[in-house]
Short mmCIF file of C-alpha atoms in Angstrom, two decimals:
data_model
loop_
_atom_site.label_atom_id
_atom_site.label_comp_id
_atom_site.label_asym_id
_atom_site.label_seq_id
_atom_site.Cartn_x
_atom_site.Cartn_y
_atom_site.Cartn_z
CA MET A 1 49.55 -4.25 -23.67
CA ALA A 2 46.46 -4.28 -21.69
CA ILE A 3 44.10 -4.82 -24.99
CA ALA A 4 46.66 -7.95 -26.07
CA THR A 5 46.32 -9.67 -22.92
CA ARG A 6 42.60 -9.72 -22.55
CA LEU A 7 42.72 -10.51 -26.28
CA VAL A 8 44.84 -13.90 -25.30
CA LEU A 9 42.82 -14.62 -22.54
CA GLY A 10 39.52 -14.59 -24.16
CA SER A 11 40.99 -16.48 -27.48
CA LEU A 12 42.15 -19.17 -24.80
CA ASN A 13 39.07 -19.54 -22.61
CA GLY A 14 36.94 -21.56 -24.65
CA LEU A 15 34.67 -22.83 -21.62
CA LEU A 16 31.20 -21.56 -22.13
CA ALA A 17 30.43 -23.16 -25.17
CA PRO A 18 31.10 -26.97 -24.29
CA ILE A 19 29.62 -26.27 -20.89
CA LYS A 20 26.61 -25.41 -22.67
CA ALA A 21 26.90 -28.28 -24.68
CA TYR A 22 27.67 -30.54 -21.91
CA ALA A 23 24.90 -28.84 -19.74
CA ILE A 24 22.19 -30.39 -22.52
CA GLU A 25 24.16 -33.88 -22.77
CA VAL A 26 24.01 -35.10 -19.13
CA CYS A 27 20.12 -33.38 -18.69
CA GLN A 28 16.90 -35.00 -19.86
CA ALA A 29 15.10 -33.01 -22.55
CA GLU A 30 13.12 -32.00 -19.75
CA HIS A 31 15.58 -30.50 -17.55
CA HIS A 32 17.20 -28.98 -20.62
CA ALA A 33 16.00 -25.74 -19.27
CA LEU A 34 17.46 -26.29 -15.69
CA GLY A 35 20.73 -27.22 -16.80
CA LEU A 36 21.08 -24.10 -19.03
CA SER A 37 19.79 -22.02 -16.34
CA VAL A 38 22.43 -23.64 -14.04
CA VAL A 39 25.10 -22.75 -16.50
CA ASN A 40 24.23 -18.97 -16.67
CA THR A 41 23.81 -19.01 -12.70
CA ALA A 42 27.32 -20.05 -12.49
CA TRP A 43 28.27 -17.65 -14.87
CA GLY A 44 26.18 -14.62 -13.21
CA PHE A 45 27.62 -15.89 -9.74
CA GLY A 46 31.16 -15.22 -11.17
CA LEU A 47 30.46 -11.76 -12.39
CA VAL A 48 29.19 -11.34 -9.13
CA ILE A 49 31.81 -12.82 -7.03
CA GLY A 50 35.04 -12.24 -9.74
CA PRO A 51 35.08 -8.10 -9.70
CA ALA A 52 34.31 -8.09 -5.48
CA LEU A 53 37.65 -10.81 -5.34
CA GLY A 54 39.29 -8.68 -7.43
CA GLY A 55 39.15 -5.47 -5.55
CA TYR A 56 39.79 -7.55 -1.92
CA LEU A 57 42.82 -8.91 -3.39
CA ALA A 58 44.57 -5.79 -5.51
CA GLN A 59 47.20 -3.73 -3.82
CA PRO A 60 47.39 -6.07 -0.63
CA ALA A 61 50.74 -4.52 0.69
CA GLU A 62 48.16 -1.06 1.04
CA LYS A 63 44.95 -3.06 2.24
CA TYR A 64 47.01 -5.34 4.50
CA PRO A 65 50.45 -4.00 5.55
CA GLN A 66 50.61 -6.39 8.37
CA THR A 67 50.44 -9.57 5.99
CA PHE A 68 52.22 -8.15 3.11
CA SER A 69 55.41 -6.02 3.26
CA LYS A 70 55.54 -3.14 0.47
CA GLU A 71 59.25 -4.58 -0.66
CA SER A 72 57.53 -8.09 -1.32
CA VAL A 73 56.71 -8.99 -4.85
CA PHE A 74 53.13 -7.82 -3.77
CA GLY A 75 53.83 -4.61 -2.94
CA ARG A 76 56.38 -3.96 -6.15
CA PHE A 77 53.40 -5.61 -8.19
CA PRO A 78 49.98 -4.44 -6.65
CA TYR A 79 47.83 -6.57 -8.77
CA PHE A 80 50.20 -9.66 -8.57
CA LEU A 81 47.93 -11.31 -6.11
CA PRO A 82 44.66 -11.45 -8.16
CA CYS A 83 46.29 -12.84 -10.82
CA VAL A 84 47.60 -15.61 -8.94
CA ALA A 85 44.52 -16.03 -7.66
CA VAL A 86 42.53 -16.35 -10.47
CA SER A 87 45.42 -18.75 -11.99
CA LEU A 88 44.89 -21.09 -9.28
CA LEU A 89 41.45 -21.42 -10.04
CA ALA A 90 41.94 -22.42 -13.53
CA ALA A 91 44.37 -25.18 -12.58
CA ILE A 92 41.84 -26.32 -10.32
CA VAL A 93 39.18 -26.27 -13.12
CA LEU A 94 41.45 -28.12 -15.45
CA ILE A 95 42.48 -30.71 -13.05
CA SER A 96 38.85 -31.37 -12.39
CA CYS A 97 38.21 -31.78 -15.88
CA ILE A 98 40.08 -34.83 -16.05
CA TRP A 99 37.61 -36.69 -14.06
CA MET A 100 34.91 -35.50 -16.35
CA PRO A 101 33.28 -38.50 -18.21
CA GLU A 102 32.84 -38.08 -22.26
CA THR A 103 29.38 -37.45 -23.29
CA ILE A 104 29.54 -38.77 -26.80
CA HIS A 105 30.09 -42.32 -27.51
CA LYS A 106 30.72 -42.88 -30.84
CA HIS A 107 29.91 -46.93 -31.84
CA LYS A 108 31.29 -48.75 -34.84
CA SER A 109 28.64 -49.80 -37.58
CA PRO A 110 27.60 -53.54 -37.61
CA GLU A 111 29.46 -55.48 -39.71
CA LYS A 112 26.39 -56.70 -41.60
CA ASP A 113 25.81 -53.42 -42.92
CA ILE A 114 28.77 -52.66 -44.11
CA GLU A 115 28.21 -55.99 -46.16
CA LYS A 116 24.71 -54.48 -46.95
CA VAL A 117 26.34 -51.30 -48.43
CA LYS A 118 29.09 -53.04 -50.32
CA ALA A 119 27.02 -55.31 -52.01
CA LEU A 120 24.98 -52.26 -53.30
CA PRO A 121 25.84 -51.01 -56.35
CA SER A 122 28.40 -47.94 -55.69
CA GLU A 123 25.96 -45.47 -57.43
CA GLN A 124 23.40 -46.70 -55.14
CA ALA A 125 25.25 -46.88 -52.16
CA TYR A 126 26.21 -43.45 -52.39
CA LEU A 127 22.63 -42.27 -52.61
CA ASP A 128 21.36 -44.48 -50.19
CA SER A 129 24.25 -43.82 -47.65
CA PRO A 130 23.14 -41.27 -45.07
CA ARG A 131 24.94 -37.83 -44.95
CA LYS A 132 25.82 -35.59 -42.52
CA LYS A 133 23.77 -32.09 -42.96
CA SER A 134 26.58 -28.88 -42.49
CA LEU A 135 25.87 -26.58 -39.88
CA LEU A 136 25.62 -23.63 -42.54
CA GLN A 137 23.10 -25.66 -44.39
CA ASN A 138 20.89 -26.10 -41.20
CA TRP A 139 18.98 -22.85 -40.99
CA PRO A 140 16.84 -23.61 -37.76
CA TRP A 141 20.40 -23.03 -36.27
CA MET A 142 21.41 -20.34 -38.75
CA SER A 143 18.52 -18.33 -38.15
CA THR A 144 18.65 -18.21 -34.26
CA MET A 145 22.67 -16.78 -34.55
CA VAL A 146 21.24 -13.25 -35.49
CA SER A 147 18.83 -12.94 -32.39
CA TYR A 148 21.52 -14.55 -30.16
CA CYS A 149 24.06 -12.02 -31.29
CA PHE A 150 22.19 -8.84 -31.06
CA PHE A 151 20.88 -9.88 -27.55
CA GLY A 152 24.86 -10.13 -26.22
CA LEU A 153 25.30 -6.59 -27.98
CA HIS A 154 22.68 -5.04 -26.50
CA ASP A 155 23.42 -6.56 -22.75
CA THR A 156 26.96 -6.32 -23.04
CA ALA A 157 26.41 -2.28 -24.40
CA TYR A 158 23.46 -1.95 -21.54
CA SER A 159 26.04 -3.01 -18.85
CA GLU A 160 28.46 -0.41 -20.08
CA ILE A 161 25.98 2.70 -20.79
CA LEU A 162 24.19 2.17 -17.01
CA SER A 163 27.77 2.42 -14.85
CA LEU A 164 28.37 5.78 -16.84
CA TRP A 165 25.20 7.22 -17.04
CA ALA A 166 24.19 6.49 -13.09
CA VAL A 167 27.74 8.03 -12.25
CA SER A 168 27.49 10.91 -14.43
CA ASP A 169 26.22 14.77 -13.07
CA ARG A 170 22.66 15.14 -13.26
CA LYS A 171 22.99 17.71 -15.80
CA TYR A 172 23.89 15.07 -18.29
CA GLY A 173 20.83 13.52 -17.68
CA GLY A 174 22.63 11.12 -15.21
CA LEU A 175 22.07 10.41 -11.36
CA SER A 176 25.33 11.59 -9.62
CA PHE A 177 25.69 8.43 -7.78
CA SER A 178 29.00 7.06 -6.67
CA SER A 179 30.41 3.99 -7.79
CA GLU A 180 29.48 2.23 -4.48
CA ASP A 181 25.85 3.11 -5.09
CA ILE A 182 26.22 1.60 -8.92
CA GLY A 183 27.94 -1.70 -7.47
CA GLY A 184 25.24 -2.17 -4.75
CA VAL A 185 23.01 -1.79 -8.04
CA LEU A 186 24.59 -4.26 -9.96
CA ALA A 187 25.25 -6.64 -6.84
CA VAL A 188 21.34 -6.70 -6.34
CA ALA A 189 20.61 -7.24 -9.78
CA GLY A 190 23.03 -10.26 -9.64
CA ALA A 191 21.64 -11.69 -6.87
CA SER A 192 18.24 -11.41 -8.28
CA LEU A 193 19.45 -13.34 -11.51
CA LEU A 194 20.86 -16.08 -9.24
CA VAL A 195 17.32 -16.75 -7.34
CA TYR A 196 15.17 -16.53 -10.76
CA GLN A 197 17.65 -18.88 -12.95
CA LEU A 198 17.78 -21.51 -10.26
CA ILE A 199 13.93 -21.26 -9.14
CA ILE A 200 11.56 -19.67 -11.42
CA TYR A 201 13.17 -20.19 -15.24
CA HIS A 202 12.57 -23.51 -15.60
CA TRP A 203 8.74 -22.93 -15.02
CA VAL A 204 8.79 -20.01 -17.11
CA HIS A 205 10.14 -22.19 -19.79
CA LYS A 206 7.72 -24.87 -19.19
CA PHE A 207 4.42 -22.60 -19.80
CA LEU A 208 5.83 -20.55 -22.58
CA GLY A 209 8.61 -22.53 -24.20
CA PRO A 210 11.98 -20.94 -25.47
CA VAL A 211 10.50 -18.83 -28.57
CA ILE A 212 7.46 -17.12 -26.62
CA SER A 213 9.47 -16.72 -23.07
CA SER A 214 12.40 -14.80 -25.47
CA ARG A 215 9.99 -12.53 -27.50
CA VAL A 216 8.34 -11.63 -24.38
CA ALA A 217 11.22 -10.67 -22.39
CA SER A 218 13.18 -8.83 -25.15
CA ALA A 219 9.52 -6.57 -25.49
CA LEU A 220 9.57 -6.28 -21.81
CA SER A 221 13.31 -5.37 -21.77
CA ILE A 222 12.45 -2.59 -24.13
CA LEU A 223 10.02 -1.31 -22.06
CA ILE A 224 11.94 -1.29 -18.81
CA VAL A 225 15.05 0.21 -20.46
CA SER A 226 12.49 3.38 -22.07
CA THR A 227 12.16 3.83 -18.21
CA TYR A 228 15.82 4.80 -17.36
CA PRO A 229 16.02 8.22 -18.52
CA PHE A 230 13.06 9.53 -16.57
CA MET A 231 14.60 8.77 -13.20
CA THR A 232 17.01 11.73 -13.67
CA TYR A 233 13.65 13.55 -11.94
CA LEU A 234 13.67 11.22 -8.90
CA SER A 235 15.89 10.99 -5.86
CA GLY A 236 15.94 9.44 -2.44
CA ALA A 237 14.12 6.36 -1.89
CA LYS A 238 11.95 6.54 -5.13
CA LEU A 239 15.17 6.96 -7.01
CA SER A 240 16.83 3.82 -5.44
CA PHE A 241 13.18 1.64 -5.37
CA ALA A 242 13.01 2.50 -9.36
CA LEU A 243 16.31 1.95 -10.49
CA TYR A 244 16.79 -1.46 -8.17
CA SER A 245 13.58 -3.00 -9.38
CA ALA A 246 14.42 -1.82 -13.19
CA ALA A 247 17.80 -3.27 -12.89
CA MET A 248 16.58 -6.58 -11.37
CA MET A 249 13.89 -7.25 -13.80
CA ARG A 250 16.15 -6.18 -16.97
CA SER A 251 18.89 -8.46 -15.46
CA VAL A 252 15.86 -11.17 -15.49
CA VAL A 253 14.43 -10.49 -19.12
CA ALA A 254 18.06 -10.42 -20.84
CA ILE A 255 18.77 -13.92 -19.17
CA THR A 256 15.60 -15.43 -20.39
CA ALA A 257 15.55 -14.15 -23.81
CA SER A 258 19.55 -15.47 -24.15
CA THR A 259 18.51 -18.82 -22.69
CA GLY A 260 15.47 -19.48 -24.77
CA ILE A 261 17.46 -18.64 -28.21
CA SER A 262 20.49 -21.49 -26.53
CA LEU A 263 18.04 -23.98 -25.85
CA LEU A 264 16.54 -23.35 -29.78
CA GLN A 265 20.18 -23.67 -30.95
CA ASN A 266 20.81 -26.84 -29.11
CA HIS A 267 17.71 -27.93 -30.28
CA ALA A 268 18.28 -27.62 -33.93
CA VAL A 269 21.58 -29.76 -34.19
CA ARG A 270 22.94 -33.27 -33.70
CA GLN A 271 24.51 -34.32 -31.08
CA ASP A 272 27.87 -34.53 -32.30
CA GLN A 273 27.34 -31.03 -33.64
CA ARG A 274 26.55 -29.32 -30.36
CA GLY A 275 30.15 -28.60 -29.56
CA THR A 276 30.92 -27.12 -32.48
CA ALA A 277 27.51 -24.89 -32.91
CA ASN A 278 27.94 -23.71 -29.31
CA GLY A 279 31.48 -22.45 -30.05
CA ILE A 280 30.46 -20.97 -33.29
CA SER A 281 27.70 -19.21 -31.67
CA THR A 282 29.96 -18.29 -28.88
CA THR A 283 32.42 -17.12 -31.14
CA ALA A 284 30.08 -14.87 -33.19
CA MET A 285 28.50 -13.52 -29.80
CA SER A 286 32.11 -12.31 -28.42
CA PHE A 287 32.28 -10.59 -31.56
CA PHE A 288 29.35 -8.27 -31.08
CA LYS A 289 30.42 -8.04 -27.34
CA ALA A 290 33.86 -6.50 -28.42
CA ILE A 291 32.37 -3.84 -30.41
CA ALA A 292 29.88 -3.18 -27.75
CA PRO A 293 32.08 -1.37 -25.07
CA ILE A 294 33.38 0.59 -27.96
CA GLY A 295 30.26 1.80 -29.75
CA ALA A 296 28.92 2.70 -26.22
CA GLY A 297 31.31 4.64 -25.03
CA TYR A 298 31.63 6.62 -28.37
CA LEU A 299 27.88 6.70 -28.08
CA PHE A 300 27.67 8.01 -24.48
CA SER A 301 30.27 10.88 -25.61
CA TRP A 302 28.33 11.76 -28.13
CA ALA A 303 25.24 12.12 -26.04
CA GLN A 304 27.16 14.21 -23.16
CA LYS A 305 27.55 16.86 -25.98
CA HIS A 306 24.12 16.86 -27.23
CA GLN A 307 22.22 16.98 -24.01
CA ASP A 308 20.47 20.22 -25.18
CA SER A 309 19.13 18.69 -28.37
CA THR A 310 15.29 19.30 -28.80
CA PHE A 311 14.72 16.34 -30.29
CA PHE A 312 15.83 13.69 -28.10
CA PRO A 313 18.22 14.73 -25.94
CA GLY A 314 21.69 13.00 -25.39
CA ASP A 315 20.55 10.82 -22.59
CA GLN A 316 17.18 9.69 -24.06
CA MET A 317 19.12 9.24 -27.39
CA VAL A 318 21.34 6.46 -25.73
CA PHE A 319 18.43 4.41 -24.89
CA LEU A 320 16.65 4.71 -27.85
CA VAL A 321 19.76 3.53 -29.50
CA LEU A 322 20.06 0.31 -27.06
CA ASN A 323 16.15 -0.34 -27.65
CA LEU A 324 16.59 0.00 -31.47
CA VAL A 325 19.13 -3.34 -31.03
CA GLN A 326 17.25 -4.89 -28.99
CA LEU A 327 14.03 -4.40 -31.28
CA LEU A 328 16.39 -6.16 -34.27
CA GLY A 329 16.92 -8.65 -31.79
CA LEU A 330 13.12 -9.36 -31.42
CA MET A 331 12.47 -9.07 -34.94
CA PHE A 332 14.45 -11.73 -35.79
CA THR A 333 12.48 -14.23 -33.37
CA PHE A 334 9.73 -13.97 -35.95
CA GLU A 335 8.75 -15.81 -38.99
CA PRO A 336 10.36 -15.82 -41.86
CA PHE A 337 13.78 -14.61 -40.17
CA LEU A 338 13.45 -17.70 -37.01
CA VAL A 339 13.15 -21.20 -38.75
CA LEU A 340 12.05 -23.99 -36.40
CA PRO A 341 12.90 -27.46 -36.85
CA THR A 342 10.19 -29.69 -37.89
CA VAL A 343 9.54 -32.43 -35.46
CA GLY A 344 11.63 -34.81 -37.70
CA GLU A 345 14.32 -32.56 -37.70
CA GLU A 346 14.58 -31.81 -34.04
CA CYS A 347 17.65 -33.24 -32.59
CA SER A 348 17.19 -34.34 -28.91
#
């Protein structure tokens, strides 16, 4: 039932794709990076606030007995209140969307142009009439899909493994953290991400561009993740400093890579195709994100059973596989895998 519910919620939540297209539409070309950064910032802000809000509102009859009675509906259904809160937020978003202006204005062809086309022979009119290129024939856009999916797969698997690894015992290569400890790490990483995207990323994109910034960020991510297995030998302030620093840097480089690919995708398609293009790419990435927790959980379970292996102990093998996924995404940001649109083909 829980899996079916999440499937339906994910199927009906089609906000991210049109919001990305909308951000590109309403921003001038020099502000596209900032526009997508704001979208990702809002998304990251929700990822930080959402779990905290859910934990605060869950089981209200036990946490706030003076306000909520155990005989009330909130006592019988301890997770009803956070669900109601989320539904109210969704209703507010739905109502606010009514007043959002449309960004695509379709104009009818001038009558003179229609008369000219009609005056041509039928065969000539067909040859000279403009034809829209299908998205599946748009190789600059299609070539970004692989990296986008691999980056999404890596990001979700990393988030899953980080929590499992940090709370696992040190004999399994973990850190023996409590849930509160790892929650603090994730909160600080999320907060640093908000600052980076709103203030710093715009300048990174300005100096490096979407392609170079994605490549550099992906390569740095591999280096950062490679340090995690060795943190089990640290303790105290050294461990806290190393883990917090690595988590913050890894969040920053991950969002840099994915935002750069998103910019390439939106610049490779026409204005009237951006909604569809973002929808297809988000759907493909969501599929990879759906299999990431399953694969990450299986990999971590296997790693704990092979912690004493001579060649790459289990905890090191986990992060090695993560880096291999990231390496695949990095590889597809180079030619001949990545096809950049020419100046004439690039759509603003």
